[in-house]
Coordinates of C-alpha atoms in Angstrom, one line a residue:
X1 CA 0.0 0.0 0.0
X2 CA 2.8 2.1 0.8
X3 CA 4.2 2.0 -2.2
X4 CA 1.3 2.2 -4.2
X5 CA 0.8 5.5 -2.6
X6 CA 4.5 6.8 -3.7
X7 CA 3.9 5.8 -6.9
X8 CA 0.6 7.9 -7.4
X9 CA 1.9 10.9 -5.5
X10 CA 5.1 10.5 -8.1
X11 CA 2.6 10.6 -11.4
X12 CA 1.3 13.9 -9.4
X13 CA 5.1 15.6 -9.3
X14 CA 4.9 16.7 -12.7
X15 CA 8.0 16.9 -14.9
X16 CA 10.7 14.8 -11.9
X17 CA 13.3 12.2 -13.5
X18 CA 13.7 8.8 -11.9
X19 CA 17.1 9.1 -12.5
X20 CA 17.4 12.8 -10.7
X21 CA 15.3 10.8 -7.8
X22 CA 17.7 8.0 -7.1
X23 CA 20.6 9.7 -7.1
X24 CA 19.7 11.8 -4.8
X25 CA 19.4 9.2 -2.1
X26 CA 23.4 9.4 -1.8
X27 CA 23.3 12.6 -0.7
X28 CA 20.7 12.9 1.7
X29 CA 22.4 10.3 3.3
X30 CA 25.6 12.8 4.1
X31 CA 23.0 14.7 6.9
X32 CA 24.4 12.8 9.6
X33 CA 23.1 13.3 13.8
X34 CA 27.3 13.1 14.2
X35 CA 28.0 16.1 11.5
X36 CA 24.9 18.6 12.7
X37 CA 26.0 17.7 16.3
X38 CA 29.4 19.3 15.2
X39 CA 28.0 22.4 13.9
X40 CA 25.0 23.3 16.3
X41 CA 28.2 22.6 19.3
X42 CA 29.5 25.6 17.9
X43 CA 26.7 27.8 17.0
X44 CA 25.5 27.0 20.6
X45 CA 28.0 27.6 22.4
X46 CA 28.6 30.6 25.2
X47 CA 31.0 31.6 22.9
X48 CA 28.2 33.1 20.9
X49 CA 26.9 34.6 23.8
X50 CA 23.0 33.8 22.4
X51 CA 23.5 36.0 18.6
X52 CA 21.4 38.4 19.7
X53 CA 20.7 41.0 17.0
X54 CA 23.6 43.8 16.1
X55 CA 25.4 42.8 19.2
X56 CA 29.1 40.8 19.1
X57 CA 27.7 37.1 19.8
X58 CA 25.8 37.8 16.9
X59 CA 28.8 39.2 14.7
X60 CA 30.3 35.8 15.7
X61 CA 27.3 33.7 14.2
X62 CA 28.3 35.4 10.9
X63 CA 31.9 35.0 10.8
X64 CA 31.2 31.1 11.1
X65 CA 28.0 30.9 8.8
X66 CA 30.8 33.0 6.2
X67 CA 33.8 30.5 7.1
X68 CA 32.3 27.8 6.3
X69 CA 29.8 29.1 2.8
X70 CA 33.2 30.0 1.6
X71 CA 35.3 26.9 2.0
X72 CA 32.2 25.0 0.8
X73 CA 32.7 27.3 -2.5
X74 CA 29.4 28.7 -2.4
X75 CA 29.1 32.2 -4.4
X76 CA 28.6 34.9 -2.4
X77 CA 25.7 36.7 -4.1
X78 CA 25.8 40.3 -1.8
X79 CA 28.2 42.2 -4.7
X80 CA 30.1 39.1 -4.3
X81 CA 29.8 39.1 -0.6
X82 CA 27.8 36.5 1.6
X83 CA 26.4 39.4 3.6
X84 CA 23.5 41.5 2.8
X85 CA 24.2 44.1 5.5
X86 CA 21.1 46.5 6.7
X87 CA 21.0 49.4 9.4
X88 CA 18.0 49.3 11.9
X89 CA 16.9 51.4 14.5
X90 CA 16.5 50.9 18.6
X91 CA 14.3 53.3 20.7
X92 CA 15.8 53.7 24.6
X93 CA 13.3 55.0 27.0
X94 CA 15.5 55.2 30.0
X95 CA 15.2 59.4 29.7
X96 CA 11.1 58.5 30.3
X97 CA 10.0 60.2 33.4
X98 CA 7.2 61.1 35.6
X99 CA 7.1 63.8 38.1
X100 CA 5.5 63.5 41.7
X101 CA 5.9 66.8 43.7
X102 CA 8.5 67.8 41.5
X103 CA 10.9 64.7 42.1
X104 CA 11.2 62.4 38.8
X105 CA 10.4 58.8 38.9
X106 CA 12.1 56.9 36.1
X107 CA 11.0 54.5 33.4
X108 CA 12.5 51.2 34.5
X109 CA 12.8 51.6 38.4
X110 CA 9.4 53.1 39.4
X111 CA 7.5 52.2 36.4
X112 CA 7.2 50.3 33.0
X113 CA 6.7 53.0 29.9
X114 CA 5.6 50.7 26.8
X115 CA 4.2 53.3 24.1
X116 CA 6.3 55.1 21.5
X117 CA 7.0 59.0 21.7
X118 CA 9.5 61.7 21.4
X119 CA 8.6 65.3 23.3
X120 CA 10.3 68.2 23.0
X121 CA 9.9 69.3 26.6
X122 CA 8.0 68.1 29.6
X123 CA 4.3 67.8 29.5
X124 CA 1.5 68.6 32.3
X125 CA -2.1 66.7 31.7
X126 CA -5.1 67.0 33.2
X127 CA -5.3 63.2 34.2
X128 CA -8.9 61.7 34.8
X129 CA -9.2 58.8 36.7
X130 CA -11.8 56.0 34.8
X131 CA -11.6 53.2 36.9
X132 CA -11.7 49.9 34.7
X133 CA -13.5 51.9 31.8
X134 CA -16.9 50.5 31.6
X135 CA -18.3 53.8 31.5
X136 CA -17.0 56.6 30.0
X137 CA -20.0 58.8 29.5
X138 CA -20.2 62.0 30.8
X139 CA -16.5 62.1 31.3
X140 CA -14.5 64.4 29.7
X141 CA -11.4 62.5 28.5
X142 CA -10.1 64.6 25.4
X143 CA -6.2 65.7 25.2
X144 CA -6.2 64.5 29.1
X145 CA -4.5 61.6 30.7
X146 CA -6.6 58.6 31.7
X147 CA -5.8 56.6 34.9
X148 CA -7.4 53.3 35.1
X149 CA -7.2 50.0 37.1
X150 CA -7.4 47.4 34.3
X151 CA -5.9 47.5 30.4
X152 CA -7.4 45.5 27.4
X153 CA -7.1 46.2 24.1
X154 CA -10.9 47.3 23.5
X155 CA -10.6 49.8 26.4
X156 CA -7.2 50.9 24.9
X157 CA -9.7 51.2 21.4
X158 CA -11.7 53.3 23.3
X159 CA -10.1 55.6 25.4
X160 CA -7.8 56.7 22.3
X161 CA -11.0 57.5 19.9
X162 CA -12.1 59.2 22.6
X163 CA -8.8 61.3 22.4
X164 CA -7.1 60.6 25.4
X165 CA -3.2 61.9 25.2
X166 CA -1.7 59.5 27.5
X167 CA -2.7 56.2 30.0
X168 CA -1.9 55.4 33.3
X169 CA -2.7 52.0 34.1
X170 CA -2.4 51.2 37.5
X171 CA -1.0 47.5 39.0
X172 CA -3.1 45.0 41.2
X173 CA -0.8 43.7 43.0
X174 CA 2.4 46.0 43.8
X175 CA 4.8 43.8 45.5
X176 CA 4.4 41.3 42.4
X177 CA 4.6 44.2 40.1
X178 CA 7.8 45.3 41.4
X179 CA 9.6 42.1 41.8
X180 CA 8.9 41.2 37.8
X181 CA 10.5 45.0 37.2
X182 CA 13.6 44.2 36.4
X183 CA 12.6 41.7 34.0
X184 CA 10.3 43.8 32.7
X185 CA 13.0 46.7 32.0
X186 CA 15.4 44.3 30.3
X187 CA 12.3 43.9 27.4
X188 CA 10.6 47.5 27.7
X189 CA 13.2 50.2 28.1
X190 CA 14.5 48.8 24.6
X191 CA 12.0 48.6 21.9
X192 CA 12.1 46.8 18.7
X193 CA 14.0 47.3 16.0
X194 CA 12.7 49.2 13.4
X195 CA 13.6 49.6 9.8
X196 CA 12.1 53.9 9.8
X197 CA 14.6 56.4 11.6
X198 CA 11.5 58.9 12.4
X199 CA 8.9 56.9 14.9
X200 CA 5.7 57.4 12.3
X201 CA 2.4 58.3 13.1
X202 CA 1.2 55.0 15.5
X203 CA 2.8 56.9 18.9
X204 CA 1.4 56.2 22.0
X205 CA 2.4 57.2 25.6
X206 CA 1.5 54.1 27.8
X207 CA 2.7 53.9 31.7
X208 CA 2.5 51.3 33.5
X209 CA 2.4 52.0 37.5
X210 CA 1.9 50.8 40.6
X211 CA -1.7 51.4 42.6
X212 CA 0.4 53.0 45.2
X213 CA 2.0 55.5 42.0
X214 CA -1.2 55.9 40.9
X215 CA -2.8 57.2 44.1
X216 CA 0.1 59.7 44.6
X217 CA -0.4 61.1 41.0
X218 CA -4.2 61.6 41.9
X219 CA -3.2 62.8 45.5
X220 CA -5.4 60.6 47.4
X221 CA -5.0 56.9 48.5
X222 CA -5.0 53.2 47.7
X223 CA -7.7 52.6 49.4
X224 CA -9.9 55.6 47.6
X225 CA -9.0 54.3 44.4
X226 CA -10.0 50.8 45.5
X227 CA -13.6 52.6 47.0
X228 CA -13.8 54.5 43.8
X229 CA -14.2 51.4 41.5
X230 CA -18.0 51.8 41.2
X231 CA -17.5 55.5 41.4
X232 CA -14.6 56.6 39.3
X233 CA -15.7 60.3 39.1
X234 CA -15.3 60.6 43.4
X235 CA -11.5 60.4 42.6
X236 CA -11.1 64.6 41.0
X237 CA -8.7 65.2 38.3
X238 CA -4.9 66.0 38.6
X239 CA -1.9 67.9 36.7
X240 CA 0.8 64.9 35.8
X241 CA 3.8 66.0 34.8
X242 CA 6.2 63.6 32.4
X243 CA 8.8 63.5 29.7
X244 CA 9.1 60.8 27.1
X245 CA 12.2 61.1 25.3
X246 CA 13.8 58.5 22.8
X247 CA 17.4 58.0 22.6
X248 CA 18.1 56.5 19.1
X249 CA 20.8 53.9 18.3
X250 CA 21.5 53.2 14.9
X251 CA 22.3 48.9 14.9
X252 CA 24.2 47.3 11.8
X253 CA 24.0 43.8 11.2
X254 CA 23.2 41.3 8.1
X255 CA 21.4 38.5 6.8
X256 CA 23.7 35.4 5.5
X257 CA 23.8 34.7 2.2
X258 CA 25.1 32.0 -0.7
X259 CA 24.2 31.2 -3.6
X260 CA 24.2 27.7 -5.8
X261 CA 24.0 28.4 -9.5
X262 CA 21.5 26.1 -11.4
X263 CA 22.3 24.8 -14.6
X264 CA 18.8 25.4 -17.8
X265 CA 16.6 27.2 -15.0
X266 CA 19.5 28.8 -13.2
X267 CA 17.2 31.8 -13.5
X268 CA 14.8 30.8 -11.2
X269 CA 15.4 30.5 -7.4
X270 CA 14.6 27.7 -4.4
X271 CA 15.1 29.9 -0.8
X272 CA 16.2 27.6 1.6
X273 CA 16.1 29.8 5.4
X274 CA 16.3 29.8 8.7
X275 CA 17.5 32.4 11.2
X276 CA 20.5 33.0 13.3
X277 CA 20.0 34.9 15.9
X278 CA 18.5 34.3 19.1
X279 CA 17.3 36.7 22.3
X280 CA 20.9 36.8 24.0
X281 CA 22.2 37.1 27.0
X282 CA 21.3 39.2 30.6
X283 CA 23.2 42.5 31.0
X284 CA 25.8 41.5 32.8
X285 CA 26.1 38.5 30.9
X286 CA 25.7 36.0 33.7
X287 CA 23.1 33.8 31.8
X288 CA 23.0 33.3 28.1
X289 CA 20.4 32.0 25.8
X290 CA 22.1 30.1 23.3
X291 CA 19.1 28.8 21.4
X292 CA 20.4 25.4 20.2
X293 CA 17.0 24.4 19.0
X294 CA 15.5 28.0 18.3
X295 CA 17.5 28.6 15.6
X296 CA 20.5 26.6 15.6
X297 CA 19.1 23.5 15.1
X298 CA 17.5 25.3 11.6
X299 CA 20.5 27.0 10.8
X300 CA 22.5 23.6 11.1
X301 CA 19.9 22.4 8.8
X302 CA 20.6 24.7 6.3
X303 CA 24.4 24.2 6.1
X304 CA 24.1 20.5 6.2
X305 CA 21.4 20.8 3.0
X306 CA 24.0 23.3 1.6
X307 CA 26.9 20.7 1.9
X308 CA 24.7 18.4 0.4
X309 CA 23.8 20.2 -2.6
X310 CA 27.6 21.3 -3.1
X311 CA 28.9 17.7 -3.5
X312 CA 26.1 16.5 -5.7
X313 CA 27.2 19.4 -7.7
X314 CA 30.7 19.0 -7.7
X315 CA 30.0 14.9 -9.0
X316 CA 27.9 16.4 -11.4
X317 CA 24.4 16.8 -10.3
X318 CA 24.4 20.6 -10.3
X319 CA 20.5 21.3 -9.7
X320 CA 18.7 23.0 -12.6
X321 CA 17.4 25.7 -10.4
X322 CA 19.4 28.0 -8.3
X323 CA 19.7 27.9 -4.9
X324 CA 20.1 30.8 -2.2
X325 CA 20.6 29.3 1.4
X326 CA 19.4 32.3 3.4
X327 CA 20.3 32.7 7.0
X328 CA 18.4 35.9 8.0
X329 CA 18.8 38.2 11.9
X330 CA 16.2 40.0 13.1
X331 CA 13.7 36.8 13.4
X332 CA 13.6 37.7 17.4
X333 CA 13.0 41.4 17.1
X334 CA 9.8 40.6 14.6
X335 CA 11.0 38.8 11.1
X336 CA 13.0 42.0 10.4
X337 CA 15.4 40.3 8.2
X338 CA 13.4 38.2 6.1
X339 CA 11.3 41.4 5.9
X340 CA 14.1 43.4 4.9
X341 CA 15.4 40.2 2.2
X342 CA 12.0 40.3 0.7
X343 CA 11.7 44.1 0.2
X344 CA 15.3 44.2 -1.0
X345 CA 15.5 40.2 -2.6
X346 CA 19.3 39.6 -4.3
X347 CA 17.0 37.9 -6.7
X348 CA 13.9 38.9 -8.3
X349 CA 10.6 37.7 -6.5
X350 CA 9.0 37.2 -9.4
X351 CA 11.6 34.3 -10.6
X352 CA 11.6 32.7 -6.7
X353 CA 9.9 29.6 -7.0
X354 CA 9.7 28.4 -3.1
X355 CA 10.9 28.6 0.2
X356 CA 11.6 25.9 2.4
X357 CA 11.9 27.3 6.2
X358 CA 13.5 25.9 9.2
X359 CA 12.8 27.1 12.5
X360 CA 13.5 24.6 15.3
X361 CA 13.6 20.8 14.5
X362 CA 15.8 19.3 17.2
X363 CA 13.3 18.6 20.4
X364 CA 10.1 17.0 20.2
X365 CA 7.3 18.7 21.7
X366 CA 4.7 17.3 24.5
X367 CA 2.3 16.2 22.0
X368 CA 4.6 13.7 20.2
X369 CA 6.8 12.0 23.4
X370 CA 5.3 8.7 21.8
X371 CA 5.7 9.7 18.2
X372 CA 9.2 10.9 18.1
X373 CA 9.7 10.9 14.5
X374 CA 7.1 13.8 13.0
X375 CA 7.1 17.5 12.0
X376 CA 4.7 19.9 11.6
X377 CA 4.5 21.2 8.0
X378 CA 3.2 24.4 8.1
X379 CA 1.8 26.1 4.9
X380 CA 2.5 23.2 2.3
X381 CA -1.0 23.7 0.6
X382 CA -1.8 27.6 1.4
X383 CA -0.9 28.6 -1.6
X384 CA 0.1 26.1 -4.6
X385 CA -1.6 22.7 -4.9
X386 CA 1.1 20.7 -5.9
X387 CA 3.7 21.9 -3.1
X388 CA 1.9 19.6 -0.3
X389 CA 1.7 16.9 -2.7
X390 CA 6.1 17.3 -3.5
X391 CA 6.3 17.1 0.0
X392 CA 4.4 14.0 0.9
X393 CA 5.8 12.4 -1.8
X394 CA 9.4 13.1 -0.5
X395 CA 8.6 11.6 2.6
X396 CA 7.2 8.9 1.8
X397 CA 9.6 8.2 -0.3
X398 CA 12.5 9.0 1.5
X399 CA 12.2 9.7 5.2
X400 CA 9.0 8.2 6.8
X401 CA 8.3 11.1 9.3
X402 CA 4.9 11.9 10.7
X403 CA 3.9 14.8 8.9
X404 CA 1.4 16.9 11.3
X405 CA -0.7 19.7 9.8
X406 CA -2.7 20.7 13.0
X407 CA -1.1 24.7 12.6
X408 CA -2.3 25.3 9.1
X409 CA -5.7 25.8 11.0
X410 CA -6.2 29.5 10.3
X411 CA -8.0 29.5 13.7
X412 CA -4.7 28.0 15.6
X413 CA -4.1 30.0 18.7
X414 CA -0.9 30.0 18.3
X415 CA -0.5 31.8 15.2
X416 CA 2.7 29.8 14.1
X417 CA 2.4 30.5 10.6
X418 CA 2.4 34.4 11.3
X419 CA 5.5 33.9 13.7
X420 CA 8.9 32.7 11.4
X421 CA 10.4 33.8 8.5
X422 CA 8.4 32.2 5.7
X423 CA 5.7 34.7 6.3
X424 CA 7.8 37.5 4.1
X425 CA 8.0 34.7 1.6
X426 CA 4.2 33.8 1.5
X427 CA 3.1 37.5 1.4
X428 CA 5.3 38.1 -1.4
X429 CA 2.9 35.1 -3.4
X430 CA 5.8 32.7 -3.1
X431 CA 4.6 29.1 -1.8
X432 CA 6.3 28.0 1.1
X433 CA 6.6 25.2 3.7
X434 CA 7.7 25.9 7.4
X435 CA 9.5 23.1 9.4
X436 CA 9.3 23.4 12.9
X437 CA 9.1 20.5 16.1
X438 CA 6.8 22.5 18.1
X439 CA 7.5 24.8 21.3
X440 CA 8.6 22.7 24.7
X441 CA 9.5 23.9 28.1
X442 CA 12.8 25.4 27.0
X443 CA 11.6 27.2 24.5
X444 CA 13.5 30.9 25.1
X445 CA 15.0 30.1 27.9
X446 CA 18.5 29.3 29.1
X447 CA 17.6 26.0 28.9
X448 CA 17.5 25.2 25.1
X449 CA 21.0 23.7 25.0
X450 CA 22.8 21.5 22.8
X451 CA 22.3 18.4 25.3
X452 CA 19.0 18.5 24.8
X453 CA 18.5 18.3 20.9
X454 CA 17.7 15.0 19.6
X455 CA 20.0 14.5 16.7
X456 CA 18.6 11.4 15.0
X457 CA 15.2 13.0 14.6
X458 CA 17.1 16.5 13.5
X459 CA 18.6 14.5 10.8
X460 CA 15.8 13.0 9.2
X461 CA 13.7 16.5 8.9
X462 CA 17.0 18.3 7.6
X463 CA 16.8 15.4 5.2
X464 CA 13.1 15.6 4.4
X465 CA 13.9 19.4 3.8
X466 CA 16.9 18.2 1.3
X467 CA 15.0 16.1 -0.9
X468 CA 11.9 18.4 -0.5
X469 CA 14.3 20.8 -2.3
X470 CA 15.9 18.5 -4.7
X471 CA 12.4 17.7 -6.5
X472 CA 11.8 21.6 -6.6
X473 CA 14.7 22.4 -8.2
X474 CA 14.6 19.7 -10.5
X475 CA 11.1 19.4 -11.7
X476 CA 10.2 20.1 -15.2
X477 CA 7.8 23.4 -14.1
X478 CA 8.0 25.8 -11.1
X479 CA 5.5 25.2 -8.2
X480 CA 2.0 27.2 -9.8
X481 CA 0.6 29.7 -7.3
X482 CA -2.9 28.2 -7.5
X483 CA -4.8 28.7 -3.9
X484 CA -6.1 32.1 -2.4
X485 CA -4.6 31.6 0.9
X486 CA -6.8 31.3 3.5
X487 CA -4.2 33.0 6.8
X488 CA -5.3 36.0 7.9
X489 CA -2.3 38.3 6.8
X490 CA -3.9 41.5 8.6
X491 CA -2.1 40.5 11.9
X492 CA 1.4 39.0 12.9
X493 CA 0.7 39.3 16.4

C-alpha cells in the first residue's frame, strides 16, 4: 500500500526524472546526527553569547556561517559578498519620566513605559481617573490623561477615539509588580528594531504604574481608588507632569547569504532559510540563551542541506534551479530580516519559485513524546496545490516522518504561521513550507541547549527538507501559485 501511494503521489510531481530521484538518495544520506551535532556545538556555544541582534555574539554567528559558505565554494551573491548588510533602528526609553511633587520617577525603576514617543519638553495633563472603563459617559477625556485599574485592548480602542493623550494603568498587585521589574525593563526600556529612523504616526504614551504610584499622581489613597471602583468620578482630576524622550541607536547587522548556481533554470530560485539569531544574554552577561533548537538546530539544517547540494554538484548533479541558502537576523526582534530580504531580494521575487523554512527541529514537543519521528509542515498547501503533494511524496519516499498539519488551522491560537520567517516569503505570493518540532519547556529560555537536541530526529527532517528541495529544483515546471490563501495576513501578532 505504501508503495502504491508513492507511486501515485510521483505521477502527481509533474516533470521529476527517476534518475534525478535516485541519485539523490546518496546525498541525503551525508546529513548525519554526528556532523549537525558538530556544527550546532558551535553555533550554541557561550561563545556566541545567544546571537542576539547587532550585538558581538551575533557578529560571531556570521563570521562562522561566512567561514564555512566559503570553504564550501558557495558564491557569495551580496556584490560578491555573503552578507546582505542593513542598518535598523533601537528606541531607549530610559530618559522617560514622571514627576510627583516635583521629584522624577524613572522608566525602569518606578514604572514600566511601553508606548512610542518623542517630546520636545515636559508635558503637564489634566489626568482623569476611569476606573476599569466600563463607563465613560459623561467624562471628559479629550487631550487629558486617563488613569485606570485594568488594560485590554478594546478599552485601549476606546479611550484613544475618545482622544485621550496618554494612559496610566495602575497594577493590582504591587509587590508582584515590582519584583517582575527588572525583567520587565530588560524587554521595555529597549523597543524593537525598526527599519524607519522617524517613529511614524502609531505613537502612543503608555505607563505602567503601581496602585500605590497611581494614588500619589491623583493625591489621594490606595484605598480611595479601590472605593472608587463603582464611582470613578469621586476620585477629582490631577496635573501629571512627564517627559518621554527617545534615545536612538543606529544597529548594523546582516542576513547570510550563498548562492548555488543552477544549470537550464538557473534563473529561477529555491530559498532555503532559517534564522540565526537568538534573544541573547542578561546584562551583565551571567546567563545566556544560546538557542540550540531556536534557531540553531534550523540554521544547522541549512548548512548541512548546503553541503549536500555542493557535493552532488561537484560529482555532477548541479540542480537546474538556483539555490540561495538564506540565513536571516532580526527573526527575534519581529522577522525584520526576512522582511528586509523580501523588500530588498538579491534575486527577483518574481523568478523565486519556493521557500523551504526551518525554524527549530531538534526537540520533540509534549504532543509527540510517543511519536518521536514527526514535524509539523506548516503552509505546504496555502498557496500552490502541488507543493503539499512534492512534499508527501518526499517523505514517503525518502524519510517516513509523521507529517502533522494541525497549525495550518487559520484558527490556531498559536498563530505559528504568522510567527517565522516564511511569512515574508508567502506574502510576497511565493509558496512556502515551514518546518518546525513545536515549542517545549525550553523554548527561550536558558535552557534550550545543545544536550538537549535529539540529533537522529534532527537529521531525518534536515533530510526531508533536502529532498523536498531537490524535486523543486529539479522538476520540469515551477510550483504554480494556485490557492487564495486562507491566513489572515492583517495581523502578525
Amino acid at each position: 500500500m505504501r508503495k502504491l501511494k508513492a507511486s501515485f503521489l510521483g505521477l502527481l510531481v509533474l516533470g521529476f526524472a527517476a534518475t534525478a530521484q535516485d541519485v539523490s538518495v546518496k546525498y541525503g544520506k551525508t546529513i548525519t546526527p554526528e556532523d549537525m551535532r558538530k556544527k550546532l556545538t558551535v553555533l550554541a556555544s557561550d561563545d556566541f553569547q545567544g546571537r542576539e541582534t547587532g550585538t558581538e555574539g551575533q557578529k560571531k554567528a556570521s563570521l562562522y556561517l561566512e567561514g564555512f559558505y566559503r570553504n564550501l565554494g558557495l558564491q557569495g551573491p551580496a556584490d560578491g559578498a555573503y552578507r546582505q548588510k542593513f542598518s535598523m533602528y533601537q528606541s531607549d526609553w530610559s530618559d522617560v519620566y514622571v514627576k510627583i511633587k516635583g521629584k522624577k520617577k524613572m522608566n525602569g525603576v518606578d514604572f514600566i513605559f511601553s508606548g512610542s514617543a518623542n517630546m520636545d519638553k515636559e508635558m503637564k495633563l489634566s489626568t482623569v481617573f476611569i476606573g476599569n472603563g466600563d463607563d465613560l459617559s459623561g467624562m471628559d477625556v479629550k487631550d487629558k490623561g486617563v488613569m485606570m485599574t485594568t488594560i485590554s485592548r478594546e478599552l485601549l480602542t476606546k479611550v484613544n477615539e475618545a482622544g485621550a493623550k496618554a494612559i496610566f494603568v495602575m497594577s493590582s498587585n504591587d509587590e508582584q509588580f515590582m519584583q517582575t521589574m527588572p525583567r520587565q525593563a530588560r524587554f521595555r526600556l529597549k523597543s524593537r528594531l525598526r527599519f524607519n529612523k522617524e517613529l511614524g504616526a502609531n505613537q502612543s504614551m503608555i505607563f505602567n504604574v503601581t496602585k500605590a504610584m497611581g494614588a500619589q499622581l491623583l493625591n489621594t489613597t490606595a484605598a480611595k481608588i479601590d472605593a472608587a471602583a463603582d464611582n470613578p468620578a469621586s476620585i477629582k482630576p490631577r496635573t501629571v507632569r512627564f517627559m518621554v524622550k527617545e534615545k536612538l541607536a543606529e544597529l548594523s547587522t546582516e542576513n547570510m547569504v550563498a548562492f548555488l548556481e543552477g544549470t537550464d533554470l538557473k534563473d529561477e530560485v529555491l530559498v532555503i532559510s532559517s534564522h540565526y539569531d537568538h534573544i541573547g544574554q542578561n546584562e551583565d552577561g551571567t546567563v545566556i540563551n544560546n538557542g540550540a533548537d531556536d534557531d540553531g538546530s534550523g540554521t544547522t539544517g541549512v548548512m548541512e542541506i548546503a553541503e549536500a547540494f555542493v557535493q552532488a554538484a561537484n560529482e555532477g548533479h548541479r540542480p537546474r534551479r538556483s539555490i540561495l541558502f538564506l540565513n536571516v537576523t532580526g527573526e527575534e526582534k519581529g522577522l525584520l530580516g526576512s522582511a528586509y530580504y523580501a523588500d530588498n531580494p538579491l534575486f527577483p521575487i518574481e523568478k523565486t519559485v519556493n521557500n523551504l523554512n526551518i525554524d527549530m527541529i531538534g526537540r520533540v514537543d509534549p504532543d509527540h513524546e510517543n511519536d518521536r519521528e514527526y514535524v509539523y509542515a506548516i503552509g505546504s498547501e496555502k498557496l500552490s496545490s502541488h507543493l503539499k503533494i512534492i512534499s508527501e511524496y518526499a517523505n514517503i519516499t525518502y524519510t517516513g516522518l509523521n507529517l502533522d498539519y494541525r497549525y495550518d488551522d487559520p484558527a490556531d491560537k498559536n498563530r505559528f504561521y504568522y510567527r517565522s520567517d516564511h511569512y515574508n516569503f508567502a506574502k510576497k505570493g511565493i509558496p512556502i513550507i515551514f518546518y518546525f518540532n513545536g515549542v517545549h519547556a525550553d523554548y527561550h529560555r536558558p535552557t534550550d541547549t545543545v544536550d538537549k537536541i535529539e540529533f537522529d530526529v534532527m537529521a531525518k527532517r534536515a533530510q526531508l527538507v533536502f529532498h523536498t528541495a531537490w524535486i523543486l529544483a529539479n522538476r520540469d515546471d515551477r510550483t504554480p501559485v494556485d490557492r487564495t490563501d486562507d491566513m489572515d495576513y492583517g495581523s502578525r501578532d
